[in-house]
């Protein structure tokens, strides 16, 4: 049985082949083919998307044809799908919680290591034949440093587990997670300001909501150590970019 006409992004060829055996596929890159994406959204029965936006206008123009928007990641927020419009028009919106938790946690630590050891700067210097002054690339260890995790869901928890292996101290801010979960991972539950002030590295792993939008602003950034690093593994809107730069 065919799933109907389905709009998808440019996923792995094997994934597209599997989907094509079950539906009429329309493959579009929403960041490159913006106009085509906008024109195709109202003409399909379903959407499988990682980065494409689904607006109220899209949903209204579909006139009831669009039945489901399947997000291939964890985040489901207004930056990707107009949830209010979807509910009004009976469009299902799904996500995949936990699907990339390990990958994101590993990337967070990759970023920390790169920052601690000046990996990108050293790589650039080698390419530009500037390795003579190598002392400028001497870094620091993660062991003994304090990691502050904002958002202790699937990803934040996996980051905390890796922090223990790296012998880091752990601070956690998440009002929706019981303190017992944090202490079981060797961490300490603290408020946002204390976390920002005491951490050497701060990683963000929370959803973008009205509560978290612009949560890291001028006052919070001013609390951080001058040597500290902020690693946003969540949505850009959580950090006030004007305050950051």
mmCIF file of C-alpha atoms in Angstrom:
data_model
loop_
_atom_site.group_PDB
_atom_site.id
_atom_site.type_symbol
_atom_site.label_atom_id
_atom_site.label_comp_id
_atom_site.label_asym_id
_atom_site.label_seq_id
_atom_site.Cartn_x
_atom_site.Cartn_y
_atom_site.Cartn_z
ATOM 1 C CA UNK A 1 0.000 0.000 0.000
ATOM 2 C CA UNK A 2 1.387 3.397 -0.983
ATOM 3 C CA UNK A 3 1.821 6.052 1.673
ATOM 4 C CA UNK A 4 0.859 8.679 -0.893
ATOM 5 C CA UNK A 5 2.957 11.629 -1.985
ATOM 6 C CA UNK A 6 5.696 12.335 0.557
ATOM 7 C CA UNK A 7 8.092 15.278 0.676
ATOM 8 C CA UNK A 8 11.542 14.358 2.010
ATOM 9 C CA UNK A 9 14.938 15.949 2.264
ATOM 10 C CA UNK A 10 18.125 14.593 0.690
ATOM 11 C CA UNK A 11 18.734 11.688 3.022
ATOM 12 C CA UNK A 12 21.101 8.745 2.517
ATOM 13 C CA UNK A 13 20.448 6.965 -0.827
ATOM 14 C CA UNK A 14 19.516 3.705 0.920
ATOM 15 C CA UNK A 15 16.903 5.524 2.993
ATOM 16 C CA UNK A 16 15.455 7.177 -0.105
ATOM 17 C CA UNK A 17 15.388 3.833 -1.935
ATOM 18 C CA UNK A 18 13.471 2.213 0.938
ATOM 19 C CA UNK A 19 10.992 5.078 1.082
ATOM 20 C CA UNK A 20 10.525 5.118 -2.708
ATOM 21 C CA UNK A 21 9.276 1.523 -2.566
ATOM 22 C CA UNK A 22 6.468 2.662 -0.270
ATOM 23 C CA UNK A 23 5.532 6.161 -1.444
ATOM 24 C CA UNK A 24 5.758 8.680 -4.249
ATOM 25 C CA UNK A 25 8.776 10.710 -3.166
ATOM 26 C CA UNK A 26 9.482 14.372 -3.758
ATOM 27 C CA UNK A 27 13.103 15.051 -2.745
ATOM 28 C CA UNK A 28 13.974 18.670 -1.975
ATOM 29 C CA UNK A 29 16.735 20.396 -0.008
ATOM 30 C CA UNK A 30 14.819 23.130 1.879
ATOM 31 C CA UNK A 31 17.899 25.286 2.448
ATOM 32 C CA UNK A 32 19.024 25.207 -1.186
ATOM 33 C CA UNK A 33 15.690 24.929 -3.003
ATOM 34 C CA UNK A 34 13.616 27.234 -0.804
ATOM 35 C CA UNK A 35 11.033 28.218 -3.397
ATOM 36 C CA UNK A 36 10.480 24.631 -4.493
ATOM 37 C CA UNK A 37 10.103 23.522 -0.876
ATOM 38 C CA UNK A 38 7.467 26.208 -0.292
ATOM 39 C CA UNK A 39 5.532 25.153 -3.381
ATOM 40 C CA UNK A 40 5.686 21.404 -2.641
ATOM 41 C CA UNK A 41 4.666 21.425 1.040
ATOM 42 C CA UNK A 42 0.957 22.065 0.364
ATOM 43 C CA UNK A 43 0.856 19.363 -2.349
ATOM 44 C CA UNK A 44 1.891 16.304 -0.330
ATOM 45 C CA UNK A 45 0.273 13.873 2.099
ATOM 46 C CA UNK A 46 3.231 13.678 4.446
ATOM 47 C CA UNK A 47 6.624 15.266 5.153
ATOM 48 C CA UNK A 48 9.792 13.702 6.558
ATOM 49 C CA UNK A 49 12.080 16.567 7.485
ATOM 50 C CA UNK A 50 15.246 17.360 9.384
ATOM 51 C CA UNK A 51 15.716 21.076 8.702
ATOM 52 C CA UNK A 52 12.768 22.291 6.624
ATOM 53 C CA UNK A 53 10.244 24.745 8.096
ATOM 54 C CA UNK A 54 6.512 24.075 8.029
ATOM 55 C CA UNK A 55 4.573 27.310 8.469
ATOM 56 C CA UNK A 56 0.938 28.153 9.075
ATOM 57 C CA UNK A 57 0.684 29.304 5.474
ATOM 58 C CA UNK A 58 1.983 25.930 4.259
ATOM 59 C CA UNK A 59 -0.584 24.064 6.349
ATOM 60 C CA UNK A 60 -3.471 26.296 5.301
ATOM 61 C CA UNK A 61 -2.576 25.999 1.628
ATOM 62 C CA UNK A 62 -2.584 22.198 1.870
ATOM 63 C CA UNK A 63 -6.387 22.363 2.450
ATOM 64 C CA UNK A 64 -6.425 19.255 4.575
ATOM 65 C CA UNK A 65 -4.212 17.110 2.355
ATOM 66 C CA UNK A 66 -1.178 17.210 4.648
ATOM 67 C CA UNK A 67 -1.640 14.559 7.338
ATOM 68 C CA UNK A 68 1.715 14.241 9.099
ATOM 69 C CA UNK A 69 5.057 15.976 9.588
ATOM 70 C CA UNK A 70 7.716 13.527 10.816
ATOM 71 C CA UNK A 71 10.756 15.243 12.289
ATOM 72 C CA UNK A 72 13.904 13.133 12.060
ATOM 73 C CA UNK A 73 15.444 14.784 15.113
ATOM 74 C CA UNK A 74 14.449 15.449 18.693
ATOM 75 C CA UNK A 75 13.472 19.116 18.596
ATOM 76 C CA UNK A 76 9.900 20.027 17.723
ATOM 77 C CA UNK A 77 9.455 23.764 18.139
ATOM 78 C CA UNK A 78 8.175 26.830 16.328
ATOM 79 C CA UNK A 79 11.484 27.245 14.515
ATOM 80 C CA UNK A 80 10.625 24.092 12.537
ATOM 81 C CA UNK A 81 6.853 23.537 12.663
ATOM 82 C CA UNK A 82 3.939 25.829 13.479
ATOM 83 C CA UNK A 83 2.506 23.530 16.143
ATOM 84 C CA UNK A 84 -0.577 25.623 16.775
ATOM 85 C CA UNK A 85 -1.541 25.558 13.091
ATOM 86 C CA UNK A 86 -0.809 21.836 12.899
ATOM 87 C CA UNK A 87 -3.147 21.140 15.826
ATOM 88 C CA UNK A 88 -5.881 23.364 14.386
ATOM 89 C CA UNK A 89 -5.806 21.516 11.058
ATOM 90 C CA UNK A 90 -5.387 17.988 12.422
ATOM 91 C CA UNK A 91 -1.803 17.509 11.214
ATOM 92 C CA UNK A 92 0.189 14.997 13.242
ATOM 93 C CA UNK A 93 3.706 16.093 14.252
ATOM 94 C CA UNK A 94 6.172 13.433 15.394
ATOM 95 C CA UNK A 95 9.808 13.380 16.441
ATOM 96 C CA UNK A 96 12.496 10.820 17.308
ATOM 97 C CA UNK A 97 13.530 11.276 20.947
ATOM 98 C CA UNK A 98 16.856 9.691 21.783
ATOM 99 C CA UNK A 99 17.693 8.961 18.154
ATOM 100 C CA UNK A 100 20.909 10.995 18.070
ATOM 101 C CA UNK A 101 21.722 11.311 21.773
ATOM 102 C CA UNK A 102 25.053 9.486 21.551
ATOM 103 C CA UNK A 103 26.148 11.406 18.451
ATOM 104 C CA UNK A 104 25.375 14.803 20.003
ATOM 105 C CA UNK A 105 27.009 13.892 23.324
ATOM 106 C CA UNK A 106 30.165 12.783 21.515
ATOM 107 C CA UNK A 107 30.152 15.962 19.434
ATOM 108 C CA UNK A 108 29.871 18.059 22.600
ATOM 109 C CA UNK A 109 33.012 16.419 23.951
ATOM 110 C CA UNK A 110 34.715 16.770 20.596
ATOM 111 C CA UNK A 111 34.057 20.504 20.800
ATOM 112 C CA UNK A 112 35.415 20.659 24.350
ATOM 113 C CA UNK A 113 38.603 18.825 23.424
ATOM 114 C CA UNK A 114 39.098 21.032 20.377
ATOM 115 C CA UNK A 115 38.689 24.155 22.520
ATOM 116 C CA UNK A 116 40.935 22.886 25.318
ATOM 117 C CA UNK A 117 43.761 21.867 22.973
ATOM 118 C CA UNK A 118 43.374 24.625 20.331
ATOM 119 C CA UNK A 119 42.960 21.973 17.661
ATOM 120 C CA UNK A 120 41.432 24.192 14.987
ATOM 121 C CA UNK A 121 44.027 26.934 15.410
ATOM 122 C CA UNK A 122 46.879 24.410 15.283
ATOM 123 C CA UNK A 123 45.456 22.749 12.192
ATOM 124 C CA UNK A 124 45.172 26.116 10.461
ATOM 125 C CA UNK A 125 48.743 27.018 11.428
ATOM 126 C CA UNK A 126 50.115 23.789 9.947
ATOM 127 C CA UNK A 127 48.292 24.441 6.660
ATOM 128 C CA UNK A 128 49.679 27.982 6.580
ATOM 129 C CA UNK A 129 53.231 26.879 7.514
ATOM 130 C CA UNK A 130 53.125 28.780 10.824
ATOM 131 C CA UNK A 131 54.040 25.896 13.141
ATOM 132 C CA UNK A 132 57.261 27.485 14.420
ATOM 133 C CA UNK A 133 55.540 29.255 17.310
ATOM 134 C CA UNK A 134 53.920 26.065 18.580
ATOM 135 C CA UNK A 135 53.864 27.166 22.233
ATOM 136 C CA UNK A 136 50.807 29.280 21.485
ATOM 137 C CA UNK A 137 48.853 26.071 20.937
ATOM 138 C CA UNK A 138 49.575 24.531 24.319
ATOM 139 C CA UNK A 139 46.221 23.652 25.859
ATOM 140 C CA UNK A 140 44.745 22.420 29.095
ATOM 141 C CA UNK A 141 43.284 19.151 30.328
ATOM 142 C CA UNK A 142 39.576 18.546 30.774
ATOM 143 C CA UNK A 143 40.323 16.541 33.918
ATOM 144 C CA UNK A 144 39.690 18.660 36.986
ATOM 145 C CA UNK A 145 37.633 21.240 35.089
ATOM 146 C CA UNK A 146 33.997 21.995 35.870
ATOM 147 C CA UNK A 147 31.362 21.190 33.286
ATOM 148 C CA UNK A 148 27.969 22.879 33.536
ATOM 149 C CA UNK A 149 25.108 21.102 31.767
ATOM 150 C CA UNK A 150 21.894 23.016 31.077
ATOM 151 C CA UNK A 151 19.208 20.490 30.210
ATOM 152 C CA UNK A 152 19.534 16.974 31.614
ATOM 153 C CA UNK A 153 17.436 14.927 29.201
ATOM 154 C CA UNK A 154 18.726 12.072 27.036
ATOM 155 C CA UNK A 155 21.608 14.077 25.605
ATOM 156 C CA UNK A 156 22.544 15.910 28.782
ATOM 157 C CA UNK A 157 22.618 12.623 30.683
ATOM 158 C CA UNK A 158 24.959 11.062 28.129
ATOM 159 C CA UNK A 159 27.228 14.112 28.331
ATOM 160 C CA UNK A 160 27.289 13.726 32.123
ATOM 161 C CA UNK A 161 28.332 10.074 31.822
ATOM 162 C CA UNK A 162 31.236 11.071 29.601
ATOM 163 C CA UNK A 163 32.207 13.879 31.966
ATOM 164 C CA UNK A 164 32.727 11.285 34.712
ATOM 165 C CA UNK A 165 35.087 9.342 32.446
ATOM 166 C CA UNK A 166 37.027 12.557 31.798
ATOM 167 C CA UNK A 167 37.285 13.193 35.562
ATOM 168 C CA UNK A 168 35.409 16.480 35.381
ATOM 169 C CA UNK A 169 33.322 18.074 38.126
ATOM 170 C CA UNK A 170 29.680 18.341 37.139
ATOM 171 C CA UNK A 171 27.058 21.043 37.705
ATOM 172 C CA UNK A 172 23.528 20.662 36.346
ATOM 173 C CA UNK A 173 20.661 23.101 35.877
ATOM 174 C CA UNK A 174 17.305 21.613 34.902
ATOM 175 C CA UNK A 175 14.154 22.406 36.921
ATOM 176 C CA UNK A 176 12.294 19.435 35.442
ATOM 177 C CA UNK A 177 14.778 16.726 36.475
ATOM 178 C CA UNK A 178 14.843 15.342 40.053
ATOM 179 C CA UNK A 179 17.974 16.112 42.015
ATOM 180 C CA UNK A 180 18.427 12.386 42.658
ATOM 181 C CA UNK A 181 19.073 11.816 38.943
ATOM 182 C CA UNK A 182 21.850 14.407 39.019
ATOM 183 C CA UNK A 183 23.511 13.118 42.183
ATOM 184 C CA UNK A 184 23.392 9.554 40.834
ATOM 185 C CA UNK A 185 25.645 10.760 38.015
ATOM 186 C CA UNK A 186 28.048 12.428 40.434
ATOM 187 C CA UNK A 187 26.786 15.920 39.754
ATOM 188 C CA UNK A 188 25.421 18.805 41.784
ATOM 189 C CA UNK A 189 22.063 20.443 41.029
ATOM 190 C CA UNK A 190 22.429 24.251 40.999
ATOM 191 C CA UNK A 191 20.673 27.347 39.724
ATOM 192 C CA UNK A 192 21.500 28.885 36.352
ATOM 193 C CA UNK A 193 23.565 31.797 37.679
ATOM 194 C CA UNK A 194 25.704 29.575 39.897
ATOM 195 C CA UNK A 195 26.315 27.182 37.023
ATOM 196 C CA UNK A 196 27.400 29.970 34.676
ATOM 197 C CA UNK A 197 29.682 31.532 37.277
ATOM 198 C CA UNK A 198 31.475 28.327 38.314
ATOM 199 C CA UNK A 199 31.788 26.342 35.083
ATOM 200 C CA UNK A 200 34.809 26.138 32.806
ATOM 201 C CA UNK A 201 32.635 24.671 30.049
ATOM 202 C CA UNK A 202 28.887 25.142 29.645
ATOM 203 C CA UNK A 203 26.882 22.915 27.302
ATOM 204 C CA UNK A 204 23.261 23.548 26.302
ATOM 205 C CA UNK A 205 20.905 20.609 25.732
ATOM 206 C CA UNK A 206 17.426 22.052 26.274
ATOM 207 C CA UNK A 207 14.539 22.649 23.858
ATOM 208 C CA UNK A 208 13.694 26.087 22.506
ATOM 209 C CA UNK A 209 10.550 27.263 24.296
ATOM 210 C CA UNK A 210 9.151 30.582 25.484
ATOM 211 C CA UNK A 211 10.897 29.806 28.776
ATOM 212 C CA UNK A 212 14.341 29.145 27.281
ATOM 213 C CA UNK A 213 14.390 31.652 24.409
ATOM 214 C CA UNK A 214 17.223 34.117 25.074
ATOM 215 C CA UNK A 215 17.905 32.370 28.395
ATOM 216 C CA UNK A 216 21.647 32.958 28.025
ATOM 217 C CA UNK A 217 21.818 36.724 27.738
ATOM 218 C CA UNK A 218 24.045 39.628 28.658
ATOM 219 C CA UNK A 219 23.735 39.150 32.423
ATOM 220 C CA UNK A 220 24.399 35.422 32.254
ATOM 221 C CA UNK A 221 27.374 35.793 29.942
ATOM 222 C CA UNK A 222 28.855 38.430 32.256
ATOM 223 C CA UNK A 223 28.814 35.872 35.083
ATOM 224 C CA UNK A 224 31.004 33.420 33.171
ATOM 225 C CA UNK A 225 34.756 33.190 33.650
ATOM 226 C CA UNK A 226 36.743 34.936 30.911
ATOM 227 C CA UNK A 227 38.408 31.593 30.225
ATOM 228 C CA UNK A 228 35.100 29.661 30.029
ATOM 229 C CA UNK A 229 33.569 28.228 26.851
ATOM 230 C CA UNK A 230 29.890 28.079 25.905
ATOM 231 C CA UNK A 231 28.903 25.156 23.661
ATOM 232 C CA UNK A 232 25.369 25.312 22.289
ATOM 233 C CA UNK A 233 24.277 21.830 21.181
ATOM 234 C CA UNK A 234 20.617 22.863 21.157
ATOM 235 C CA UNK A 235 18.780 25.695 19.360
ATOM 236 C CA UNK A 236 20.442 28.996 18.481
ATOM 237 C CA UNK A 237 17.583 31.025 19.945
ATOM 238 C CA UNK A 238 18.449 29.928 23.480
ATOM 239 C CA UNK A 239 21.431 32.306 23.358
ATOM 240 C CA UNK A 240 20.971 36.032 22.819
ATOM 241 C CA UNK A 241 23.393 36.454 19.919
ATOM 242 C CA UNK A 242 23.536 40.252 20.219
ATOM 243 C CA UNK A 243 24.702 39.883 23.823
ATOM 244 C CA UNK A 244 27.183 37.196 22.778
ATOM 245 C CA UNK A 245 28.935 39.314 20.164
#
